[in-house]
Coordinates of C-alpha atoms and ligand atoms in Angstrom, one line a residue:
A128 CA 97.8 153.2 6.0
R129 CA 96.5 155.2 2.9
K130 CA 93.0 156.6 3.5
H131 CA 90.1 156.0 1.0
K132 CA 89.0 158.9 -1.2
V133 CA 85.1 158.7 -1.6
C134 CA 82.9 160.2 -4.1
V135 CA 79.3 160.3 -5.0
I136 CA 78.0 160.0 -8.4
G137 CA 74.3 161.5 -8.3
S138 CA 72.8 164.5 -6.4
G139 CA 68.9 163.9 -6.4
N140 CA 66.8 163.5 -3.3
W141 CA 68.8 160.4 -2.2
G142 CA 72.1 161.2 -3.8
T143 CA 72.4 164.3 -1.9
T144 CA 71.3 162.6 1.3
V145 CA 73.9 159.9 1.0
A146 CA 76.6 162.4 0.4
K147 CA 75.5 164.2 3.5
L148 CA 75.8 161.2 5.6
V149 CA 79.0 159.8 4.2
A150 CA 80.5 163.2 4.5
E151 CA 79.7 163.3 8.1
N152 CA 81.4 160.1 8.5
T153 CA 84.5 160.9 6.4
G154 CA 84.8 164.1 8.6
E155 CA 84.7 161.9 11.8
H156 CA 86.8 159.2 10.6
P157 CA 90.2 160.8 9.4
E158 CA 91.9 157.6 10.2
L159 CA 89.9 155.8 7.4
F160 CA 88.9 158.4 4.9
E161 CA 90.0 161.7 3.2
R162 CA 87.6 164.4 4.6
D163 CA 86.3 165.9 1.1
V164 CA 83.5 164.0 -0.7
Q165 CA 83.1 164.9 -4.2
M166 CA 79.6 164.8 -5.4
W167 CA 78.8 164.7 -9.1
V168 CA 75.9 167.2 -10.1
Y169 CA 74.2 166.9 -13.5
E170 CA 74.5 170.5 -14.0
E171 CA 71.4 172.8 -14.4
Q172 CA 70.3 176.2 -14.0
V173 CA 68.2 177.2 -10.8
E174 CA 66.3 180.2 -10.1
L175 CA 67.3 181.9 -6.7
D176 CA 66.4 185.6 -5.7
G177 CA 65.2 186.2 -9.1
Q178 CA 68.3 185.2 -10.9
K179 CA 69.6 182.1 -12.7
H180 CA 72.7 180.3 -11.2
K181 CA 74.5 177.1 -11.7
L182 CA 73.2 174.3 -9.1
T183 CA 76.9 173.4 -8.4
E184 CA 77.7 176.8 -7.4
V185 CA 74.8 177.2 -5.2
I186 CA 75.4 174.0 -3.5
N187 CA 78.9 175.1 -2.9
T188 CA 78.1 178.4 -1.5
R189 CA 75.0 177.9 0.3
H190 CA 75.7 174.1 1.2
E191 CA 72.3 173.4 0.5
N192 CA 70.8 171.5 -2.7
V193 CA 68.0 173.9 -3.1
K194 CA 66.4 171.9 -6.2
Y195 CA 66.5 168.4 -4.9
L196 CA 66.8 168.7 -1.1
G197 CA 65.8 172.0 0.0
G198 CA 65.9 173.1 3.6
I199 CA 68.8 170.8 4.6
T200 CA 72.3 172.1 5.4
L201 CA 75.1 170.1 3.8
P202 CA 78.5 169.6 5.5
P203 CA 81.0 172.0 4.0
N204 CA 83.1 168.9 2.8
V205 CA 80.5 167.8 0.2
I206 CA 81.7 169.5 -2.8
A207 CA 79.4 169.7 -5.9
N208 CA 81.3 168.9 -9.1
P209 CA 79.9 169.1 -12.6
S210 CA 82.4 166.9 -14.3
L211 CA 82.1 163.3 -13.9
Q212 CA 85.7 162.3 -14.7
D213 CA 87.0 164.9 -12.1
T214 CA 84.6 163.5 -9.4
V215 CA 86.0 160.0 -9.7
K216 CA 89.6 161.2 -10.1
D217 CA 91.6 159.1 -7.6
A218 CA 88.5 157.8 -5.6
S219 CA 89.0 154.3 -4.2
I220 CA 85.2 154.1 -3.2
I221 CA 82.7 155.1 -5.6
I222 CA 78.9 155.7 -4.7
F223 CA 76.6 155.5 -7.5
N224 CA 73.0 157.2 -6.6
F225 CA 71.2 158.5 -9.5
P226 CA 67.9 157.4 -11.4
H227 CA 68.8 154.1 -13.0
E228 CA 67.7 155.3 -16.6
F229 CA 70.9 157.1 -16.8
I230 CA 73.2 154.2 -15.9
S231 CA 74.6 153.3 -19.4
N232 CA 75.3 156.9 -20.3
I233 CA 77.0 157.6 -17.2
C234 CA 79.0 154.6 -17.2
K235 CA 80.2 155.1 -20.7
Q236 CA 81.6 158.5 -19.6
L237 CA 83.4 157.0 -16.6
Q238 CA 85.0 154.2 -18.5
G239 CA 88.8 154.5 -18.5
H240 CA 88.6 157.2 -15.9
V241 CA 88.1 155.3 -12.5
L242 CA 91.1 153.6 -10.5
P243 CA 91.5 150.1 -11.7
Y244 CA 91.0 149.0 -8.0
A245 CA 88.3 151.2 -7.1
R246 CA 85.2 149.7 -5.3
G247 CA 81.5 150.8 -6.0
I248 CA 78.3 150.7 -3.9
S249 CA 75.2 151.2 -5.8
C250 CA 72.2 153.0 -4.1
I251 CA 70.3 152.7 -7.3
K252 CA 66.9 150.9 -7.3
G253 CA 66.2 149.4 -10.9
V254 CA 67.5 146.8 -13.3
T255 CA 69.0 147.1 -16.8
V256 CA 67.1 144.9 -19.5
T257 CA 68.1 144.4 -23.0
D258 CA 66.0 142.0 -24.9
D259 CA 65.7 138.9 -22.8
K260 CA 68.5 139.6 -20.8
I261 CA 68.4 141.2 -17.3
E262 CA 71.2 142.6 -15.1
L263 CA 71.3 144.2 -11.6
I264 CA 72.5 147.6 -11.7
C265 CA 75.7 146.8 -9.5
E266 CA 76.5 144.0 -11.9
Y267 CA 76.3 146.3 -14.8
I268 CA 78.6 149.0 -13.2
G269 CA 81.0 146.2 -12.3
E270 CA 81.3 144.9 -15.8
T271 CA 81.3 148.1 -17.5
L272 CA 84.1 149.7 -15.4
G273 CA 85.9 146.7 -14.5
I274 CA 85.5 147.0 -10.8
Y275 CA 83.5 145.3 -8.0
C276 CA 80.4 147.0 -7.0
G277 CA 78.1 146.2 -3.9
A278 CA 74.5 147.4 -3.4
L279 CA 72.8 149.6 -0.6
S280 CA 69.2 149.4 -0.4
G281 CA 66.5 149.6 2.3
A282 CA 63.2 151.3 3.8
N283 CA 64.6 154.6 3.2
I284 CA 62.8 157.8 2.6
A285 CA 65.5 160.4 1.6
S286 CA 63.8 163.3 3.4
E287 CA 63.4 161.7 6.7
I288 CA 67.1 160.4 6.6
A289 CA 68.2 164.0 5.9
N290 CA 66.2 165.2 8.8
E291 CA 68.2 162.5 10.8
E292 CA 65.1 160.6 11.6
W293 CA 66.2 157.0 12.4
C294 CA 66.0 154.2 9.9
E295 CA 67.9 151.1 8.9
T296 CA 69.3 149.9 5.6
T297 CA 71.1 146.7 4.1
I298 CA 74.4 146.8 2.3
A299 CA 75.4 143.7 0.1
Y300 CA 78.9 143.5 -0.3
N301 CA 81.2 140.6 -1.1
V302 CA 84.8 141.5 -0.2
P303 CA 86.8 140.5 -3.4
E304 CA 89.5 138.0 -2.8
G305 CA 92.9 139.7 -2.5
D306 CA 91.3 142.9 -1.3
V307 CA 92.3 142.4 2.6
Q308 CA 95.2 140.3 3.7
T309 CA 93.4 138.1 6.1
A310 CA 90.0 138.3 4.5
T311 CA 87.3 137.8 7.2
T312 CA 84.4 138.0 4.6
T313 CA 84.3 135.6 1.6
T314 CA 81.6 135.3 -1.1
T315 CA 79.7 133.0 1.1
T316 CA 80.1 134.7 4.5
T317 CA 77.9 137.3 6.2
T318 CA 78.5 139.7 9.1
T319 CA 76.3 142.1 10.6
T320 CA 77.9 145.3 11.5
T321 CA 76.4 147.6 14.0
T322 CA 76.8 151.2 14.2
N323 CA 79.5 151.3 16.6
G324 CA 81.5 149.0 14.2
T325 CA 81.4 145.5 16.1
S326 CA 80.8 142.5 13.9
S327 CA 78.8 139.4 14.5
P328 CA 77.8 136.6 12.2
A329 CA 74.5 137.0 10.4
T330 CA 71.9 134.6 9.5
N331 CA 71.6 134.7 5.8
G332 CA 75.1 133.6 4.6
T333 CA 74.0 131.2 1.8
A334 CA 73.9 133.6 -1.0
K335 CA 76.5 133.5 -3.6
T336 CA 77.8 136.3 -5.7
P337 CA 76.9 136.0 -9.4
P338 CA 80.4 135.0 -10.9
S339 CA 82.4 138.1 -12.1
K340 CA 83.2 138.2 -15.8
T341 CA 85.9 140.8 -15.0
T342 CA 89.3 140.1 -13.4
L343 CA 89.5 142.4 -10.6
V344 CA 92.5 144.5 -9.5
P345 CA 92.7 144.1 -5.7
V346 CA 92.8 147.1 -3.6
P347 CA 96.5 147.9 -2.7
Q348 CA 97.5 146.7 0.6
T349 CA 99.0 150.2 1.3
Y350 CA 95.3 151.3 1.8
V351 CA 92.8 150.8 5.0
P352 CA 91.4 147.4 4.3
L353 CA 88.3 147.6 2.6
D354 CA 86.2 145.2 4.3
H355 CA 82.6 145.1 6.0
T356 CA 83.9 147.2 9.0
T357 CA 85.1 150.0 6.7
I358 CA 82.1 150.2 4.6
S359 CA 79.8 150.1 7.5
S360 CA 82.0 153.0 9.2
L361 CA 81.4 154.9 5.9
F362 CA 77.4 154.6 6.0
S363 CA 76.3 154.0 9.5
R364 CA 75.2 157.0 11.4
P365 CA 73.3 157.3 14.9
Y366 CA 70.2 157.8 12.9
F367 CA 71.3 155.3 10.0
T368 CA 71.6 151.6 11.1
V369 CA 73.4 149.3 8.7
S370 CA 73.1 145.8 8.2
M371 CA 75.8 144.0 6.2
V372 CA 74.9 140.9 4.1
S373 CA 76.3 139.0 1.2
D374 CA 73.2 138.5 -0.9
V375 CA 73.6 141.2 -3.6
V376 CA 70.8 139.7 -5.7
G377 CA 68.1 139.9 -2.9
V378 CA 69.1 143.4 -1.9
S379 CA 69.1 144.6 -5.6
L380 CA 65.8 143.0 -6.6
G381 CA 64.0 143.9 -3.5
G382 CA 64.9 147.6 -4.1
A383 CA 64.1 147.5 -7.7
L384 CA 61.1 145.5 -8.0
K385 CA 59.0 146.8 -5.2
N386 CA 58.5 150.1 -7.0
I387 CA 56.1 148.2 -9.5
V388 CA 54.2 147.2 -6.5
A389 CA 54.2 150.7 -5.0
L390 CA 52.6 151.9 -8.2
A391 CA 49.9 149.2 -8.0
C392 CA 49.3 150.3 -4.4
G393 CA 48.9 154.0 -5.2
F394 CA 46.4 153.0 -8.2
V395 CA 44.4 150.8 -5.8
E396 CA 44.0 153.3 -3.3
G397 CA 43.6 156.3 -5.7
N398 CA 40.6 154.1 -6.9
G399 CA 39.1 154.6 -3.3
W400 CA 39.8 151.0 -2.2
N401 CA 41.0 150.7 1.4
Q402 CA 44.1 149.1 3.3
T403 CA 42.8 145.6 2.9
A404 CA 43.1 145.9 -1.0
K405 CA 46.4 147.5 -0.7
T406 CA 47.7 144.6 1.7
A407 CA 46.7 142.0 -0.8
V408 CA 48.6 143.8 -3.6
M409 CA 51.7 144.0 -1.3
R410 CA 51.4 140.3 -0.4
R411 CA 50.9 139.2 -4.1
G412 CA 53.8 141.7 -5.3
M413 CA 56.1 140.1 -2.8
L414 CA 55.3 136.6 -4.0
E415 CA 56.0 137.9 -7.6
I416 CA 59.4 139.4 -6.5
I417 CA 60.4 136.2 -4.9
A418 CA 59.2 133.9 -7.9
F419 CA 61.1 136.5 -10.2
A420 CA 64.3 136.2 -8.4
R421 CA 64.1 132.4 -8.0
A422 CA 63.5 132.1 -11.8
F423 CA 66.1 134.4 -13.0
F424 CA 68.8 134.5 -10.2
P425 CA 68.4 130.9 -9.0
D426 CA 71.8 130.3 -7.6
A427 CA 72.4 133.6 -6.1
I428 CA 69.2 134.7 -4.3
D429 CA 68.9 134.3 -0.7
P430 CA 65.1 134.5 0.1
K431 CA 65.8 135.2 3.9
T432 CA 66.9 138.6 2.5
L433 CA 63.4 139.6 1.4
W434 CA 61.8 138.4 4.6
E435 CA 64.5 139.7 7.2
E436 CA 66.3 142.7 5.9
S437 CA 65.1 146.2 5.5
A438 CA 65.8 145.8 1.9
G439 CA 62.8 143.3 1.6
W440 CA 59.7 143.7 3.3
G441 CA 60.8 146.8 5.2
D442 CA 61.1 148.6 1.8
M443 CA 57.9 147.1 0.6
I444 CA 55.9 148.4 3.3
V445 CA 57.4 152.1 3.4
S446 CA 57.1 152.2 -0.4
C447 CA 53.7 151.4 -0.4
T448 CA 52.4 153.6 2.3
S449 CA 54.7 156.9 2.1
A450 CA 57.1 157.0 -1.0
R451 CA 57.0 158.8 -4.2
N452 CA 56.0 155.9 -6.5
W453 CA 52.9 155.2 -4.4
R454 CA 52.0 158.9 -3.6
Y455 CA 52.1 160.0 -7.1
S456 CA 50.4 157.1 -8.7
K457 CA 47.6 157.6 -6.3
M458 CA 47.5 161.3 -7.2
A459 CA 47.3 160.2 -10.9
V460 CA 44.4 158.0 -10.5
E461 CA 42.6 160.7 -8.2
R462 CA 43.1 163.3 -11.0
G463 CA 42.4 161.0 -13.8
V464 CA 45.7 161.6 -15.6
S465 CA 48.5 159.2 -16.5
V466 CA 51.5 158.9 -13.9
Q467 CA 54.0 160.0 -16.6
E468 CA 52.1 163.3 -16.7
I469 CA 52.2 163.6 -13.1
E470 CA 56.1 162.9 -13.0
R471 CA 56.4 165.8 -15.5
T472 CA 54.3 168.3 -13.7
E473 CA 54.5 167.6 -10.1
L474 CA 57.9 166.2 -9.3
N475 CA 60.3 169.1 -10.0
G476 CA 62.8 166.8 -11.9
Q477 CA 62.6 164.1 -9.5
K478 CA 61.9 160.5 -11.1
L479 CA 59.6 157.8 -10.4
Q480 CA 61.8 154.7 -10.8
G481 CA 58.5 152.5 -10.8
I482 CA 57.5 153.7 -14.3
S483 CA 60.7 152.4 -16.4
T484 CA 61.2 149.4 -14.1
T485 CA 57.7 148.2 -14.9
R486 CA 58.3 148.9 -18.7
E487 CA 61.8 146.8 -18.6
V488 CA 60.5 144.0 -16.4
A489 CA 57.4 143.7 -18.5
S490 CA 59.3 143.7 -21.8
F491 CA 61.9 141.0 -20.2
L492 CA 58.9 138.7 -19.2
R493 CA 57.3 138.9 -22.7
A494 CA 60.7 138.1 -24.2
K495 CA 61.0 135.2 -21.8
G496 CA 57.2 134.2 -22.7
V497 CA 56.4 133.8 -19.1
E498 CA 54.2 136.9 -18.6
E499 CA 51.2 135.2 -17.3
Q500 CA 53.1 133.9 -14.3
Y501 CA 53.5 137.7 -12.8
P502 CA 49.9 139.0 -13.3
L503 CA 50.5 142.2 -10.9
F504 CA 53.5 143.2 -12.8
M505 CA 51.9 143.0 -16.0
A506 CA 48.8 144.7 -14.9
V507 CA 50.8 147.7 -13.7
D508 CA 52.3 147.8 -17.2
G509 CA 48.9 147.6 -18.8
I510 CA 47.6 150.4 -16.7
L511 CA 50.7 152.6 -17.4
D512 CA 49.5 152.1 -21.1
Q513 CA 46.0 152.6 -20.3
K514 CA 45.0 149.3 -21.7
V515 CA 44.3 147.7 -18.2
K516 CA 41.7 149.3 -15.8
V517 CA 42.6 149.5 -12.1
E518 CA 39.2 148.0 -11.2
D519 CA 40.2 144.7 -13.3
I520 CA 43.1 143.9 -10.7
P521 CA 41.1 141.4 -8.7
K522 CA 39.9 139.4 -11.8
L523 CA 43.6 138.8 -12.5
F524 CA 43.8 136.6 -9.3
R525 CA 40.6 134.7 -9.9
K526 CA 41.4 131.0 -10.4
Ligands
NAD82 P1 65.8 162.2 -7.8 O1 64.5 161.7 -8.4 O2 65.5 163.0 -6.6 O3 66.5 163.2 -8.9 C1 66.5 163.1 -10.3 C2 68.0 163.4 -10.6 O4 68.5 163.0 -11.9 C3 68.8 164.6 -10.3 O5 69.8 164.6 -9.5 C4 68.9 165.1 -11.7 O6 69.9 166.1 -11.6 C5 69.2 163.7 -12.4 N1 69.3 164.0 -13.9 C6 68.2 164.6 -14.5 N2 68.5 164.2 -15.8 C7 69.7 163.7 -16.1 C8 70.4 163.3 -17.1 N3 70.2 163.3 -18.2 N4 71.6 162.3 -16.6 C9 72.0 162.2 -15.3 N5 71.2 162.7 -14.3 C10 70.2 163.5 -14.6 O7 66.9 161.1 -7.7 P2 67.2 160.3 -6.2 O8 65.8 160.3 -5.3 O9 68.4 160.7 -5.7 O10 67.2 158.8 -6.7 C11 68.5 158.2 -7.1 C12 68.2 156.6 -6.8 O11 67.9 156.4 -5.4 C13 66.9 156.1 -7.6 O12 67.2 154.7 -8.0 C14 65.8 155.8 -6.4 O13 65.0 154.9 -6.6 C15 66.8 155.7 -5.2 N6 66.2 155.9 -3.7 C16 65.6 157.0 -3.6 C17 65.2 157.3 -2.3 C18 64.3 158.6 -2.1 O14 63.9 158.7 -1.0 N7 64.6 159.7 -2.9 C19 65.3 156.5 -1.3 C20 66.3 155.3 -1.7 C21 66.4 154.9 -3.0
13P83 P1 60.3 156.5 -4.1 O1 61.3 156.5 -5.0 O2 59.1 155.8 -4.4 O3 60.1 157.9 -3.2 O4 60.9 155.4 -3.0 C1 61.9 155.6 -2.0 C2 62.5 154.4 -1.5 O5 63.1 153.5 -2.2 C3 61.9 154.1 -0.1 O6 62.7 153.0 0.5

């Protein structure tokens, strides 16, 4: 059967880490995948040994992304590519992994250049909002490119996974009808695939994929079947355990909205409060995530995902105790400057997704006229605007 060609769009801290792990797998599974993984790099100059170099050239010669994942050797089959169109050429599996604010610009440039039957996996944590309309990133990709796109999200700190420290993740993927001859997975079936590729029924099989507005071109039958087992083989590593589910909404919203809560936790801790205050914020934050998902994706969410999967409480806990949004919002309060200022001065080009996600979600809630039902989300927006004080958070919850 024809092998899948895999590419990664994005090469930040997580983009490069995911390129590394999938390239390890394409190297180990020549029966399923072509060996080389093209990785699109937003080209920039980096200074090395006193001289300026193109980042793509540095990655392809040193096999290290010195700017976004320094100190980690990449497999030689990760090929940095500055051209978006060339990166996706002939790729049947496209992994999207860049800060969500660049989604519309990147998708515009990809339109008309992806295979009509390509399939996507979005590792991006965020949402897209226009006025009173909200969309999951994977839905947006699917609609603008006319392909099906699933979502990967979990309690995943890139630097730890790049160092091959064990963790787990969740991939939501509904095999489109017609992609595999005897489809074992439908829009309502869930399987859990372990690292060794065995599948078993999973518990959260009630979620439905939002109806696609696009008519999908099936993956030709000449290819290796593109099902849960193949996708799991692409991402699972001995240090990266994958759980396959069907709840695209739960996986996507868990990853996007916890970044707002992580900012709140950083604010509270930076203010000198302790773990109990932070726990209250996490609990309230999760309730707002569940309420949000039920209100705006009522037929699609499976609440079990948020309780049971890495993409739910798992991601909430790690994000509020050790990830960037928490770390740098805490630093901002400690230094008495804005988080936006800290992002500019301390992150060396990396992005805090919580800032734009808070903005987008707050503007969406205002457009819907329901902001008072989400006091924590709105408080974070107010703190970013310096209109709300961190000390005022407890008052928001007084009855
Ligand atoms: P990052 O914050 O490390 O890097 C920023 C990236 O944006 C760089 O690759 C840079 O080249 C690129 N960029 C800058 N300007 C651009 C432009 N105008 N157009 C396109 N690209 C531009 O990125 P990351 O950590 O790889 O994050 C990607 C996604 O993965 C995010 O949604 C994030 O929430 C998610 N994520 C990150 C981690 C993590 O630990 N880093 C873990 C899980 C999920
Ligand atoms: P940060 O972007 O805040 O580092 O979060 C990474 C993450 O998503 C942890 O699961």
